[in-house]
GROMACS .gro file of C-alpha atoms in nm:
model
  287
    1MET     CA    1  -2.080  -0.465   0.067
    2THR     CA    2  -1.819  -0.590  -0.163
    3PHE     CA    3  -1.582  -0.862  -0.232
    4SER     CA    4  -1.233  -0.785  -0.341
    5ILE     CA    5  -0.882  -0.960  -0.396
    6VAL     CA    6  -0.537  -0.810  -0.322
    7ALA     CA    7  -0.244  -1.008  -0.480
    8ARG     CA    8   0.122  -0.997  -0.640
    9SER     CA    9   0.277  -1.183  -0.933
   10ALA     CA   10   0.506  -1.475  -0.871
   11ASP     CA   11   0.816  -1.235  -0.937
   12GLY     CA   12   0.674  -0.990  -0.706
   13ARG     CA   13   0.730  -0.708  -1.000
   14ARG     CA   14   0.346  -0.671  -1.009
   15LEU     CA   15   0.092  -0.593  -0.735
   16GLY     CA   16  -0.281  -0.523  -0.771
   17VAL     CA   17  -0.655  -0.506  -0.628
   18ALA     CA   18  -0.980  -0.639  -0.812
   19VAL     CA   19  -1.292  -0.519  -0.635
   20ALA     CA   20  -1.663  -0.569  -0.718
   21SER     CA   21  -1.945  -0.438  -0.555
   22ARG     CA   22  -2.312  -0.344  -0.537
   23PHE     CA   23  -2.213  -0.007  -0.451
   24LEU     CA   24  -2.153   0.306  -0.696
   25ALA     CA   25  -1.775   0.324  -0.778
   26ALA     CA   26  -1.631   0.100  -0.555
   27GLY     CA   27  -1.313   0.099  -0.766
   28ALA     CA   28  -1.283   0.469  -0.638
   29LEU     CA   29  -1.269   0.369  -0.285
   30VAL     CA   30  -1.149   0.026  -0.217
   31PRO     CA   31  -0.787  -0.033  -0.378
   32ALA     CA   32  -0.454   0.104  -0.320
   33ALA     CA   33  -0.135  -0.017  -0.456
   34GLU     CA   34   0.220   0.117  -0.466
   35ALA     CA   35   0.502  -0.046  -0.685
   36GLN     CA   36   0.760  -0.252  -0.515
   37VAL     CA   37   0.562  -0.181  -0.182
   38GLY     CA   38   0.251  -0.353  -0.170
   39ALA     CA   39  -0.166  -0.367  -0.232
   40ILE     CA   40  -0.446  -0.285   0.007
   41ALA     CA   41  -0.826  -0.310  -0.037
   42THR     CA   42  -1.039  -0.140   0.251
   43GLN     CA   43  -1.431  -0.191   0.248
   44ALA     CA   44  -1.751  -0.278   0.425
   45HIS     CA   45  -1.780   0.080   0.641
   46ALA     CA   46  -1.444   0.154   0.468
   47ASN     CA   47  -1.159   0.341   0.631
   48LEU     CA   48  -0.996   0.526   0.328
   49SER     CA   49  -0.706   0.633   0.578
   50TYR     CA   50  -0.595   0.262   0.575
   51ARG     CA   51  -0.475   0.305   0.229
   52PRO     CA   52  -0.203   0.569   0.283
   53GLN     CA   53  -0.111   0.433   0.635
   54GLY     CA   54  -0.073   0.094   0.550
   55LEU     CA   55   0.127   0.172   0.236
   56ALA     CA   56   0.365   0.368   0.468
   57LEU     CA   57   0.413   0.086   0.685
   58LEU     CA   58   0.464  -0.165   0.389
   59ARG     CA   59   0.727   0.060   0.278
   60THR     CA   60   0.946   0.025   0.571
   61GLY     CA   61   0.903  -0.358   0.552
   62VAL     CA   62   0.644  -0.429   0.799
   63ALA     CA   63   0.474  -0.756   0.718
   64ALA     CA   64   0.132  -0.774   0.581
   65VAL     CA   65  -0.012  -0.946   0.856
   66ASP     CA   66   0.146  -0.701   1.085
   67VAL     CA   67   0.021  -0.420   0.881
   68VAL     CA   68  -0.329  -0.546   0.912
   69ALA     CA   69  -0.294  -0.567   1.306
   70GLY     CA   70  -0.156  -0.237   1.334
   71LEU     CA   71  -0.430  -0.071   1.135
   72VAL     CA   72  -0.735  -0.232   1.300
   73ALA     CA   73  -0.572  -0.175   1.670
   74ALA     CA   74  -0.548   0.180   1.601
   75ASP     CA   75  -0.891   0.212   1.468
   76PRO     CA   76  -1.220   0.241   1.691
   77GLY     CA   77  -1.428   0.159   1.409
   78ARG     CA   78  -1.245  -0.167   1.311
   79ASP     CA   79  -1.546  -0.404   1.410
   80ASP     CA   80  -1.723  -0.262   1.098
   81ARG     CA   81  -1.423  -0.262   0.857
   82GLN     CA   82  -1.301  -0.520   0.628
   83LEU     CA   83  -0.912  -0.501   0.507
   84GLY     CA   84  -0.700  -0.690   0.298
   85VAL     CA   85  -0.312  -0.661   0.241
   86VAL     CA   86  -0.059  -0.793   0.067
   87GLY     CA   87   0.344  -0.693   0.043
   88VAL     CA   88   0.621  -0.803  -0.215
   89GLU     CA   89   0.691  -1.122  -0.009
   90GLY     CA   90   0.523  -1.349   0.231
   91VAL     CA   91   0.154  -1.419   0.295
   92GLY     CA   92  -0.131  -1.184   0.251
   93ALA     CA   93  -0.352  -1.087   0.554
   94THR     CA   94  -0.712  -0.995   0.632
   95TRP     CA   95  -0.940  -0.873   0.863
   96THR     CA   96  -1.312  -0.888   0.889
   97GLY     CA   97  -1.489  -0.697   1.193
   98PRO     CA   98  -1.753  -0.883   1.393
   99ARG     CA   99  -2.008  -0.633   1.294
  100CYS     CA  100  -1.973  -0.672   0.926
  101ARG     CA  101  -2.286  -0.756   0.758
  102PRO     CA  102  -2.327  -1.153   0.679
  103TRP     CA  103  -2.203  -1.321   0.497
  104ALA     CA  104  -1.866  -1.189   0.567
  105GLY     CA  105  -1.506  -1.326   0.586
  106GLY     CA  106  -1.202  -1.343   0.430
  107GLN     CA  107  -0.913  -1.617   0.305
  108ALA     CA  108  -0.546  -1.550   0.261
  109GLY     CA  109  -0.227  -1.714   0.123
  110ASP     CA  110   0.112  -1.676  -0.014
  111GLY     CA  111   0.094  -1.369  -0.209
  112TRP     CA  112  -0.280  -1.313  -0.198
  113ALA     CA  113  -0.570  -1.216   0.032
  114ALA     CA  114  -0.957  -1.211  -0.047
  115GLN     CA  115  -1.249  -1.070   0.162
  116GLY     CA  116  -1.622  -0.992   0.108
  117ASN     CA  117  -1.891  -0.872   0.291
  118ILE     CA  118  -2.281  -0.908   0.253
  119LEU     CA  119  -2.189  -1.208   0.022
  120ALA     CA  120  -2.425  -1.491  -0.133
  121GLY     CA  121  -2.205  -1.728   0.117
  122PRO     CA  122  -1.863  -1.831   0.204
  123HIS     CA  123  -1.847  -2.047  -0.130
  124VAL     CA  124  -1.815  -1.707  -0.316
  125LEU     CA  125  -1.449  -1.666  -0.149
  126ASP     CA  126  -1.402  -2.021  -0.211
  127ALA     CA  127  -1.444  -1.948  -0.572
  128VAL     CA  128  -1.235  -1.631  -0.568
  129ARG     CA  129  -0.940  -1.829  -0.409
  130ASP     CA  130  -0.982  -2.113  -0.657
  131GLY     CA  131  -0.992  -1.884  -0.953
  132TRP     CA  132  -0.688  -1.715  -0.807
  133LEU     CA  133  -0.516  -2.044  -0.752
  134ALA     CA  134  -0.607  -2.204  -1.115
  135GLY     CA  135  -0.484  -1.860  -1.293
  136GLU     CA  136  -0.114  -1.925  -1.232
  137ALA     CA  137  -0.022  -1.906  -1.598
  138LEU     CA  138  -0.192  -1.553  -1.644
  139PRO     CA  139  -0.041  -1.219  -1.622
  140LEU     CA  140  -0.153  -1.050  -1.308
  141PRO     CA  141  -0.416  -0.830  -1.439
  142GLN     CA  142  -0.603  -1.114  -1.610
  143ARG     CA  143  -0.558  -1.349  -1.314
  144LEU     CA  144  -0.694  -1.108  -1.056
  145LEU     CA  145  -0.996  -1.064  -1.307
  146ALA     CA  146  -1.042  -1.455  -1.337
  147ALA     CA  147  -1.044  -1.451  -0.961
  148LEU     CA  148  -1.303  -1.157  -0.951
  149ARG     CA  149  -1.525  -1.348  -1.214
  150ALA     CA  150  -1.533  -1.666  -1.037
  151GLY     CA  151  -1.676  -1.485  -0.716
  152ASP     CA  152  -1.909  -1.304  -0.932
  153GLU     CA  153  -2.044  -1.638  -1.096
  154ALA     CA  154  -2.064  -1.791  -0.764
  155GLY     CA  155  -2.310  -1.513  -0.639
  156GLY     CA  156  -2.108  -1.227  -0.537
  157ASP     CA  157  -2.262  -0.961  -0.358
  158ARG     CA  158  -2.598  -1.112  -0.272
  159ARG     CA  159  -2.760  -0.763  -0.320
  160GLY     CA  160  -2.662  -0.754  -0.677
  161ARG     CA  161  -2.392  -0.603  -0.904
  162GLN     CA  162  -2.324  -0.233  -0.997
  163SER     CA  163  -1.919  -0.165  -0.988
  164ALA     CA  164  -1.590  -0.308  -1.034
  165GLY     CA  165  -1.237  -0.188  -1.038
  166LEU     CA  166  -0.891  -0.321  -1.131
  167LEU     CA  167  -0.571  -0.161  -1.023
  168VAL     CA  168  -0.211  -0.312  -1.120
  169VAL     CA  169   0.109  -0.147  -1.057
  170GLU     CA  170   0.473  -0.201  -1.179
  171ARG     CA  171   0.752   0.014  -1.139
  172HIS     CA  172   0.780   0.179  -1.473
  173GLY     CA  173   0.483  -0.014  -1.590
  174GLY     CA  174   0.288   0.261  -1.700
  175TYR     CA  175   0.227   0.441  -2.020
  176ALA     CA  176   0.541   0.504  -2.207
  177GLY     CA  177   0.729   0.395  -1.864
  178THR     CA  178   0.637   0.743  -1.683
  179GLY     CA  179   0.458   0.621  -1.425
  180ASP     CA  180   0.400   0.260  -1.236
  181GLU     CA  181   0.001   0.219  -1.275
  182LEU     CA  182  -0.016  -0.073  -1.544
  183VAL     CA  183  -0.376  -0.109  -1.519
  184ASN     CA  184  -0.612   0.134  -1.367
  185LEU     CA  185  -0.981   0.059  -1.509
  186ARG     CA  186  -1.289   0.124  -1.314
  187VAL     CA  187  -1.674   0.055  -1.404
  188ASP     CA  188  -1.869   0.262  -1.183
  189ASP     CA  189  -2.247   0.202  -1.247
  190HIS     CA  190  -2.330  -0.113  -1.468
  191PRO     CA  191  -2.572  -0.434  -1.484
  192ASP     CA  192  -2.285  -0.632  -1.574
  193PRO     CA  193  -1.963  -0.480  -1.404
  194VAL     CA  194  -1.732  -0.762  -1.397
  195THR     CA  195  -1.813  -0.869  -1.788
  196GLU     CA  196  -1.785  -0.469  -1.839
  197LEU     CA  197  -1.419  -0.479  -1.661
  198GLY     CA  198  -1.303  -0.763  -1.886
  199ARG     CA  199  -1.417  -0.596  -2.192
  200LEU     CA  200  -1.191  -0.282  -2.088
  201LEU     CA  201  -0.895  -0.462  -1.974
  202ASP     CA  202  -0.918  -0.670  -2.343
  203ILE     CA  203  -0.912  -0.300  -2.514
  204HIS     CA  204  -0.644  -0.179  -2.240
  205THR     CA  205  -0.425  -0.504  -2.330
  206MET     CA  206  -0.468  -0.436  -2.707
  207MET     CA  207  -0.369  -0.083  -2.695
  208PHE     CA  208  -0.104  -0.061  -2.418
  209GLY     CA  209   0.038  -0.436  -2.397
  210ARG     CA  210   0.374  -0.444  -2.476
  211PRO     CA  211   0.467  -0.663  -2.795
  212ASP     CA  212   0.609  -0.975  -2.794
  213PRO     CA  213   0.930  -1.001  -2.968
  214ALA     CA  214   0.895  -1.340  -3.046
  215THR     CA  215   0.613  -1.243  -3.287
  216LEU     CA  216   0.726  -0.939  -3.429
  217LEU     CA  217   0.729  -0.936  -3.812
  218ASP     CA  218   1.013  -0.746  -4.039
  219LEU     CA  219   0.881  -0.454  -4.230
  220ALA     CA  220   1.031  -0.601  -4.541
  221GLY     CA  221   0.913  -0.782  -4.861
  222PRO     CA  222   0.545  -0.886  -4.869
  223VAL     CA  223   0.452  -0.722  -4.524
  224ALA     CA  224   0.596  -0.399  -4.628
  225ASP     CA  225   0.427  -0.394  -4.943
  226GLU     CA  226   0.066  -0.487  -4.750
  227VAL     CA  227   0.141  -0.213  -4.483
  228THR     CA  228   0.221   0.034  -4.736
  229ALA     CA  229  -0.109  -0.042  -4.916
  230LEU     CA  230  -0.288  -0.046  -4.590
  231LEU     CA  231  -0.150   0.322  -4.491
  232ALA     CA  232  -0.218   0.447  -4.822
  233ALA     CA  233  -0.582   0.334  -4.801
  234ALA     CA  234  -0.593   0.486  -4.457
  235GLY     CA  235  -0.500   0.830  -4.546
  236HIS     CA  236  -0.120   0.798  -4.443
  237PRO     CA  237   0.056   0.732  -4.764
  238VAL     CA  238   0.435   0.649  -4.713
  239ASP     CA  239   0.655   0.942  -4.865
  240ALA     CA  240   1.011   1.016  -4.805
  241ALA     CA  241   1.020   0.985  -4.463
  242GLY     CA  242   0.963   0.600  -4.489
  243LEU     CA  243   0.731   0.350  -4.362
  244ASP     CA  244   0.804   0.354  -4.023
  245ASP     CA  245   0.712   0.734  -3.980
  246ALA     CA  246   0.378   0.675  -4.197
  247LEU     CA  247   0.306   0.386  -3.926
  248ALA     CA  248   0.364   0.600  -3.652
  249ALA     CA  249   0.142   0.881  -3.784
  250TRP     CA  250  -0.135   0.600  -3.816
  251ALA     CA  251  -0.071   0.415  -3.484
  252GLY     CA  252  -0.059   0.745  -3.297
  253LEU     CA  253  -0.433   0.854  -3.392
  254GLU     CA  254  -0.527   0.477  -3.304
  255ASN     CA  255  -0.348   0.489  -2.986
  256LEU     CA  256  -0.118   0.196  -3.033
  257GLU     CA  257   0.220   0.369  -3.041
  258GLU     CA  258   0.317   0.165  -2.739
  259ARG     CA  259   0.319  -0.147  -2.965
  260LEU     CA  260   0.542   0.019  -3.227
  261VAL     CA  261   0.911  -0.138  -3.295
  262PRO     CA  262   1.107   0.037  -3.554
  263GLY     CA  263   1.151  -0.166  -3.853
  264ARG     CA  264   0.899  -0.412  -3.741
  265ILE     CA  265   0.526  -0.473  -3.662
  266ASP     CA  266   0.346  -0.629  -3.388
  267PRO     CA  267   0.064  -0.857  -3.550
  268VAL     CA  268  -0.184  -0.687  -3.328
  269VAL     CA  269  -0.086  -0.351  -3.475
  270LEU     CA  270  -0.121  -0.519  -3.858
  271THR     CA  271  -0.471  -0.663  -3.757
  272GLN     CA  272  -0.579  -0.306  -3.630
  273LEU     CA  273  -0.474  -0.197  -3.937
  274ARG     CA  274  -0.651  -0.420  -4.141
  275ARG     CA  275  -0.973  -0.388  -3.938
  276GLY     CA  276  -0.953   0.007  -3.990
  277VAL     CA  277  -0.936  -0.004  -4.330
  278ALA     CA  278  -1.200  -0.250  -4.381
  279ARG     CA  279  -1.425  -0.008  -4.202
  280VAL     CA  280  -1.324   0.284  -4.450
  281PRO     CA  281  -1.641   0.331  -4.690
  282ALA     CA  282  -1.552   0.310  -5.043
  283PRO     CA  283  -1.582   0.619  -5.219
  284ARG     CA  284  -1.873   0.685  -5.425
  285GLU     CA  285  -1.881   0.674  -5.794
  286ALA     CA  286  -1.976   1.028  -5.986
  287THR     CA  287  -2.310   1.028  -6.116
   0.00000   0.00000   0.00000
């Protein structure tokens, strides 16, 4: 009762899954991914054992099409399952059991596979495919979301909308480089889950995205003067420890520490600092 896409970035460093469904918390059940290994979606009458078993096969170098063949061959419930698999290279692979509720099917190509059941029609997966192919210039999380949004706008799950999820992995791509989950977002119960997922991804990217070196501003001259004044207004005056420390103290409270660069400032951080100060109410005059 779901549609999904599994895919990898052009360089193979990132792998991910995007899913939407008229089912509570589909993002908790459907996706699995491992950095430098592959990504999997299990749905319809989902077999959650496909996730660890499929990743184990991918880890040993088995191609996606052979992973799908092996998993479904060993499963007596395969006729009620859907499965999508992508590895770090080669074409993706998908399986739709003959007893999946209509409309059900899948498509696959180099580095991606899309599948869905109880859909408004085959045009939903056409839209997912076209959304994926048209997003070549986007980072993988945004590209997966664009493909999911295209399928949703084409009718998606014919029963309606309830949940969505996005999982993207990259070796050392997680918070502070201490994990591999670059993005792991879920909308478990919402009237417009794909739109809400997009809102969450925007916030995630703002908070945890890495700064673009080409856009960084030197903390000197007028920029330093402005940042110093803004920090003071926000309750973080610059003291003997210096501007970097005061900025870090403020950014830590705002969850923007991933965007800090000593001696420089990310324009995203500066924008948030300006907005934060603009929201601080002016002190009341004594009466």
